[in-house]
Amino acid sequence: MSETNKFPLISGNLSLDLVNTELVSRGQRQDLLLSERDVLDWLAVIKGKNSYWDNQLALKIKERLQQVFVGILEMRTILRKQFELIADGYMIPDEFIAFLENKIQKSPFTYKLMDQKLVPIPVGEAEDILRSYIAFDTLTLIVENKLSSLKRCSNDDCVLLFIDESGRRKWCSMKICGNRKKVARFQHRKSDDQ
């Protein structure tokens, strides 16, 4: 499996893609970030989607990989808990927003003009930079009211989350769960017909 396929990047949002590094495969919950190497692989995959990533940040990450690993897992745990509550209809707690703001305060932003866009660039240690980006992404989802469309996959065995702005989406992705359920329904109907 290629590294790009290893991680289900179904949301296009850094914070949700981080939460979705825990999934269910063959009936077993799997953590795709078990080692520092896994975190480097995940960061390499998401790097392509983020114009702010530069070689200097990559070097900082490698120098402080243990702290980055711990920091990423801490963020994922907190985000998963909050995102699942939000997907279940709970309000976004003020403590969660304060937590996110605190992560940005540890690595505040400066700005650069890149590709005709003003891009936020955090300053600080690598683990704080990454947590700041993740917090910024989450706060952006809150400000844009996108978390009100946060859903769990309709496949009870799946733990992936996604934003459903259409209000009609049922699956984390057709490739991951949608087609499986369609095939299962077809097989069930076929066996009923016999």
PDB file of N, CA, C and O in Angstrom, residues 1 5-6 8 10 23-28 30 153-160 170-189:
ATOM      1  N   MET A   1       0.846  -1.173   0.000  1.00  0.00           N
ATOM      2  CA  MET A   1       0.000   0.000   0.000  1.00  0.00           C
ATOM      3  C   MET A   1       0.894   1.239   0.000  1.00  0.00           C
ATOM      4  O   MET A   1       1.807   1.354   0.794  1.00  0.00           O
ATOM      5  N   ASN A   5      -2.163   6.104   0.012  1.00  0.00           N
ATOM      6  CA  ASN A   5      -3.357   5.293   0.237  1.00  0.00           C
ATOM      7  C   ASN A   5      -3.467   4.811   1.674  1.00  0.00           C
ATOM      8  O   ASN A   5      -4.537   4.429   2.103  1.00  0.00           O
ATOM      9  N   LYS A   6      -2.362   4.800   2.383  1.00  0.00           N
ATOM     10  CA  LYS A   6      -2.372   4.317   3.768  1.00  0.00           C
ATOM     11  C   LYS A   6      -3.260   5.204   4.641  1.00  0.00           C
ATOM     12  O   LYS A   6      -3.918   4.724   5.559  1.00  0.00           O
ATOM     13  N   PRO A   8      -6.431   7.757   5.046  1.00  0.00           N
ATOM     14  CA  PRO A   8      -7.667   8.174   4.376  1.00  0.00           C
ATOM     15  C   PRO A   8      -7.860   9.689   4.467  1.00  0.00           C
ATOM     16  O   PRO A   8      -8.442  10.192   5.417  1.00  0.00           O
ATOM     17  N   ILE A  10      -9.881  12.060   3.571  1.00  0.00           N
ATOM     18  CA  ILE A  10     -11.209  12.212   2.978  1.00  0.00           C
ATOM     19  C   ILE A  10     -11.819  13.578   3.231  1.00  0.00           C
ATOM     20  O   ILE A  10     -12.864  13.891   2.686  1.00  0.00           O
ATOM     21  N   LEU A  23      -8.692   4.175  12.434  1.00  0.00           N
ATOM     22  CA  LEU A  23      -9.773   3.634  11.629  1.00  0.00           C
ATOM     23  C   LEU A  23     -10.024   2.190  11.998  1.00  0.00           C
ATOM     24  O   LEU A  23      -9.324   1.617  12.836  1.00  0.00           O
ATOM     25  N   VAL A  24     -11.024   1.594  11.378  1.00  0.00           N
ATOM     26  CA  VAL A  24     -11.320   0.183  11.580  1.00  0.00           C
ATOM     27  C   VAL A  24     -11.016  -0.537  10.277  1.00  0.00           C
ATOM     28  O   VAL A  24     -11.459  -0.124   9.206  1.00  0.00           O
ATOM     29  N   SER A  25     -10.219  -1.583  10.377  1.00  0.00           N
ATOM     30  CA  SER A  25      -9.886  -2.388   9.212  1.00  0.00           C
ATOM     31  C   SER A  25     -10.068  -3.859   9.581  1.00  0.00           C
ATOM     32  O   SER A  25      -9.561  -4.304  10.618  1.00  0.00           O
ATOM     33  N   ARG A  26     -10.825  -4.566   8.770  1.00  0.00           N
ATOM     34  CA  ARG A  26     -11.130  -5.973   9.023  1.00  0.00           C
ATOM     35  C   ARG A  26     -11.669  -6.195  10.439  1.00  0.00           C
ATOM     36  O   ARG A  26     -11.272  -7.110  11.144  1.00  0.00           O
ATOM     37  N   GLY A  27     -12.520  -5.281  10.869  1.00  0.00           N
ATOM     38  CA  GLY A  27     -13.172  -5.409  12.156  1.00  0.00           C
ATOM     39  C   GLY A  27     -12.335  -4.991  13.363  1.00  0.00           C
ATOM     40  O   GLY A  27     -12.811  -5.020  14.482  1.00  0.00           O
ATOM     41  N   GLN A  28     -11.098  -4.586  13.137  1.00  0.00           N
ATOM     42  CA  GLN A  28     -10.209  -4.194  14.233  1.00  0.00           C
ATOM     43  C   GLN A  28      -9.884  -2.704  14.141  1.00  0.00           C
ATOM     44  O   GLN A  28      -9.590  -2.205  13.059  1.00  0.00           O
ATOM     45  N   GLN A  30      -7.615   0.314  14.186  1.00  0.00           N
ATOM     46  CA  GLN A  30      -6.205   0.455  13.836  1.00  0.00           C
ATOM     47  C   GLN A  30      -5.750   1.884  14.027  1.00  0.00           C
ATOM     48  O   GLN A  30      -6.462   2.820  13.681  1.00  0.00           O
ATOM     49  N   CYS A 153     -19.523   8.178   9.899  1.00  0.00           N
ATOM     50  CA  CYS A 153     -19.873   7.298   8.781  1.00  0.00           C
ATOM     51  C   CYS A 153     -21.065   6.436   9.174  1.00  0.00           C
ATOM     52  O   CYS A 153     -21.191   6.011  10.327  1.00  0.00           O
ATOM     53  N   SER A 154     -21.966   6.158   8.223  1.00  0.00           N
ATOM     54  CA  SER A 154     -23.144   5.322   8.478  1.00  0.00           C
ATOM     55  C   SER A 154     -22.798   3.854   8.684  1.00  0.00           C
ATOM     56  O   SER A 154     -23.624   3.079   9.155  1.00  0.00           O
ATOM     57  N   ASN A 155     -21.595   3.466   8.318  1.00  0.00           N
ATOM     58  CA  ASN A 155     -21.132   2.109   8.580  1.00  0.00           C
ATOM     59  C   ASN A 155     -20.792   2.032  10.066  1.00  0.00           C
ATOM     60  O   ASN A 155     -19.857   2.674  10.534  1.00  0.00           O
ATOM     61  N   ASP A 156     -21.552   1.252  10.819  1.00  0.00           N
ATOM     62  CA  ASP A 156     -21.359   1.159  12.270  1.00  0.00           C
ATOM     63  C   ASP A 156     -19.961   0.686  12.656  1.00  0.00           C
ATOM     64  O   ASP A 156     -19.509   0.922  13.773  1.00  0.00           O
ATOM     65  N   ASP A 157     -19.291  -0.011  11.759  1.00  0.00           N
ATOM     66  CA  ASP A 157     -17.947  -0.513  12.043  1.00  0.00           C
ATOM     67  C   ASP A 157     -16.862   0.526  11.740  1.00  0.00           C
ATOM     68  O   ASP A 157     -15.690   0.282  12.000  1.00  0.00           O
ATOM     69  N   CYS A 158     -17.250   1.660  11.195  1.00  0.00           N
ATOM     70  CA  CYS A 158     -16.277   2.688  10.784  1.00  0.00           C
ATOM     71  C   CYS A 158     -16.222   3.802  11.828  1.00  0.00           C
ATOM     72  O   CYS A 158     -17.244   4.176  12.396  1.00  0.00           O
ATOM     73  N   VAL A 159     -15.021   4.325  12.073  1.00  0.00           N
ATOM     74  CA  VAL A 159     -14.867   5.421  13.047  1.00  0.00           C
ATOM     75  C   VAL A 159     -14.471   6.736  12.365  1.00  0.00           C
ATOM     76  O   VAL A 159     -14.168   7.714  13.035  1.00  0.00           O
ATOM     77  N   LEU A 160     -14.480   6.747  11.026  1.00  0.00           N
ATOM     78  CA  LEU A 160     -14.075   7.958  10.314  1.00  0.00           C
ATOM     79  C   LEU A 160     -15.165   9.018  10.380  1.00  0.00           C
ATOM     80  O   LEU A 160     -16.354   8.715  10.402  1.00  0.00           O
ATOM     81  N   LYS A 170     -23.782   9.777   3.385  1.00  0.00           N
ATOM     82  CA  LYS A 170     -23.905   8.771   4.434  1.00  0.00           C
ATOM     83  C   LYS A 170     -22.568   8.146   4.812  1.00  0.00           C
ATOM     84  O   LYS A 170     -22.386   7.712   5.934  1.00  0.00           O
ATOM     85  N   TRP A 171     -21.670   8.066   3.867  1.00  0.00           N
ATOM     86  CA  TRP A 171     -20.439   7.297   4.063  1.00  0.00           C
ATOM     87  C   TRP A 171     -19.233   8.222   4.177  1.00  0.00           C
ATOM     88  O   TRP A 171     -19.205   9.288   3.580  1.00  0.00           O
ATOM     89  N   CYS A 172     -18.212   7.737   4.885  1.00  0.00           N
ATOM     90  CA  CYS A 172     -16.958   8.490   4.964  1.00  0.00           C
ATOM     91  C   CYS A 172     -16.435   8.721   3.546  1.00  0.00           C
ATOM     92  O   CYS A 172     -15.979   9.799   3.215  1.00  0.00           O
ATOM     93  N   SER A 173     -16.522   7.677   2.735  1.00  0.00           N
ATOM     94  CA  SER A 173     -16.223   7.796   1.309  1.00  0.00           C
ATOM     95  C   SER A 173     -16.833   6.590   0.607  1.00  0.00           C
ATOM     96  O   SER A 173     -16.990   5.528   1.222  1.00  0.00           O
ATOM     97  N   MET A 174     -17.183   6.741  -0.641  1.00  0.00           N
ATOM     98  CA  MET A 174     -17.743   5.615  -1.384  1.00  0.00           C
ATOM     99  C   MET A 174     -16.697   4.512  -1.503  1.00  0.00           C
ATOM    100  O   MET A 174     -17.016   3.334  -1.416  1.00  0.00           O
ATOM    101  N   LYS A 175     -15.437   4.918  -1.680  1.00  0.00           N
ATOM    102  CA  LYS A 175     -14.372   3.931  -1.856  1.00  0.00           C
ATOM    103  C   LYS A 175     -14.178   3.084  -0.599  1.00  0.00           C
ATOM    104  O   LYS A 175     -13.992   1.882  -0.674  1.00  0.00           O
ATOM    105  N   ILE A 176     -14.224   3.733   0.567  1.00  0.00           N
ATOM    106  CA  ILE A 176     -13.919   3.016   1.803  1.00  0.00           C
ATOM    107  C   ILE A 176     -15.126   2.221   2.303  1.00  0.00           C
ATOM    108  O   ILE A 176     -15.041   1.023   2.531  1.00  0.00           O
ATOM    109  N   CYS A 177     -16.264   2.856   2.481  1.00  0.00           N
ATOM    110  CA  CYS A 177     -17.422   2.164   3.086  1.00  0.00           C
ATOM    111  C   CYS A 177     -18.632   2.058   2.160  1.00  0.00           C
ATOM    112  O   CYS A 177     -19.364   1.077   2.223  1.00  0.00           O
ATOM    113  N   GLY A 178     -18.869   3.065   1.353  1.00  0.00           N
ATOM    114  CA  GLY A 178     -20.072   3.084   0.516  1.00  0.00           C
ATOM    115  C   GLY A 178     -20.175   1.884  -0.393  1.00  0.00           C
ATOM    116  O   GLY A 178     -21.209   1.201  -0.432  1.00  0.00           O
ATOM    117  N   ASN A 179     -19.109   1.582  -1.123  1.00  0.00           N
ATOM    118  CA  ASN A 179     -19.140   0.444  -2.044  1.00  0.00           C
ATOM    119  C   ASN A 179     -19.269  -0.879  -1.300  1.00  0.00           C
ATOM    120  O   ASN A 179     -19.957  -1.779  -1.753  1.00  0.00           O
ATOM    121  N   ARG A 180     -18.616  -0.996  -0.133  1.00  0.00           N
ATOM    122  CA  ARG A 180     -18.722  -2.229   0.657  1.00  0.00           C
ATOM    123  C   ARG A 180     -20.169  -2.496   1.035  1.00  0.00           C
ATOM    124  O   ARG A 180     -20.653  -3.622   0.960  1.00  0.00           O
ATOM    125  N   LYS A 181     -20.863  -1.446   1.488  1.00  0.00           N
ATOM    126  CA  LYS A 181     -22.252  -1.618   1.900  1.00  0.00           C
ATOM    127  C   LYS A 181     -23.135  -1.937   0.700  1.00  0.00           C
ATOM    128  O   LYS A 181     -24.051  -2.746   0.794  1.00  0.00           O
ATOM    129  N   LYS A 182     -22.857  -1.292  -0.445  1.00  0.00           N
ATOM    130  CA  LYS A 182     -23.638  -1.569  -1.650  1.00  0.00           C
ATOM    131  C   LYS A 182     -23.464  -3.024  -2.074  1.00  0.00           C
ATOM    132  O   LYS A 182     -24.428  -3.708  -2.402  1.00  0.00           O
ATOM    133  N   VAL A 183     -22.222  -3.511  -2.053  1.00  0.00           N
ATOM    134  CA  VAL A 183     -21.936  -4.903  -2.427  1.00  0.00           C
ATOM    135  C   VAL A 183     -22.619  -5.851  -1.451  1.00  0.00           C
ATOM    136  O   VAL A 183     -23.234  -6.843  -1.844  1.00  0.00           O
ATOM    137  N   ALA A 184     -22.543  -5.542  -0.152  1.00  0.00           N
ATOM    138  CA  ALA A 184     -23.173  -6.399   0.866  1.00  0.00           C
ATOM    139  C   ALA A 184     -24.688  -6.460   0.647  1.00  0.00           C
ATOM    140  O   ALA A 184     -25.285  -7.541   0.735  1.00  0.00           O
ATOM    141  N   ARG A 185     -25.309  -5.311   0.346  1.00  0.00           N
ATOM    142  CA  ARG A 185     -26.758  -5.289   0.092  1.00  0.00           C
ATOM    143  C   ARG A 185     -27.101  -6.112  -1.146  1.00  0.00           C
ATOM    144  O   ARG A 185     -28.063  -6.869  -1.163  1.00  0.00           O
ATOM    145  N   PHE A 186     -26.277  -5.963  -2.205  1.00  0.00           N
ATOM    146  CA  PHE A 186     -26.499  -6.695  -3.442  1.00  0.00           C
ATOM    147  C   PHE A 186     -26.385  -8.202  -3.185  1.00  0.00           C
ATOM    148  O   PHE A 186     -27.228  -8.971  -3.625  1.00  0.00           O
ATOM    149  N   GLN A 187     -25.340  -8.609  -2.454  1.00  0.00           N
ATOM    150  CA  GLN A 187     -25.146 -10.039  -2.150  1.00  0.00           C
ATOM    151  C   GLN A 187     -26.315 -10.566  -1.326  1.00  0.00           C
ATOM    152  O   GLN A 187     -26.782 -11.673  -1.543  1.00  0.00           O
ATOM    153  N   HIS A 188     -26.814  -9.762  -0.376  1.00  0.00           N
ATOM    154  CA  HIS A 188     -27.932 -10.163   0.466  1.00  0.00           C
ATOM    155  C   HIS A 188     -29.189 -10.351  -0.377  1.00  0.00           C
ATOM    156  O   HIS A 188     -29.904 -11.348  -0.235  1.00  0.00           O
ATOM    157  N   ARG A 189     -29.441  -9.397  -1.296  1.00  0.00           N
ATOM    158  CA  ARG A 189     -30.614  -9.503  -2.181  1.00  0.00           C
ATOM    159  C   ARG A 189     -30.501 -10.715  -3.085  1.00  0.00           C
ATOM    160  O   ARG A 189     -31.460 -11.425  -3.318  1.00  0.00           O
TER     161      ARG A 189
END
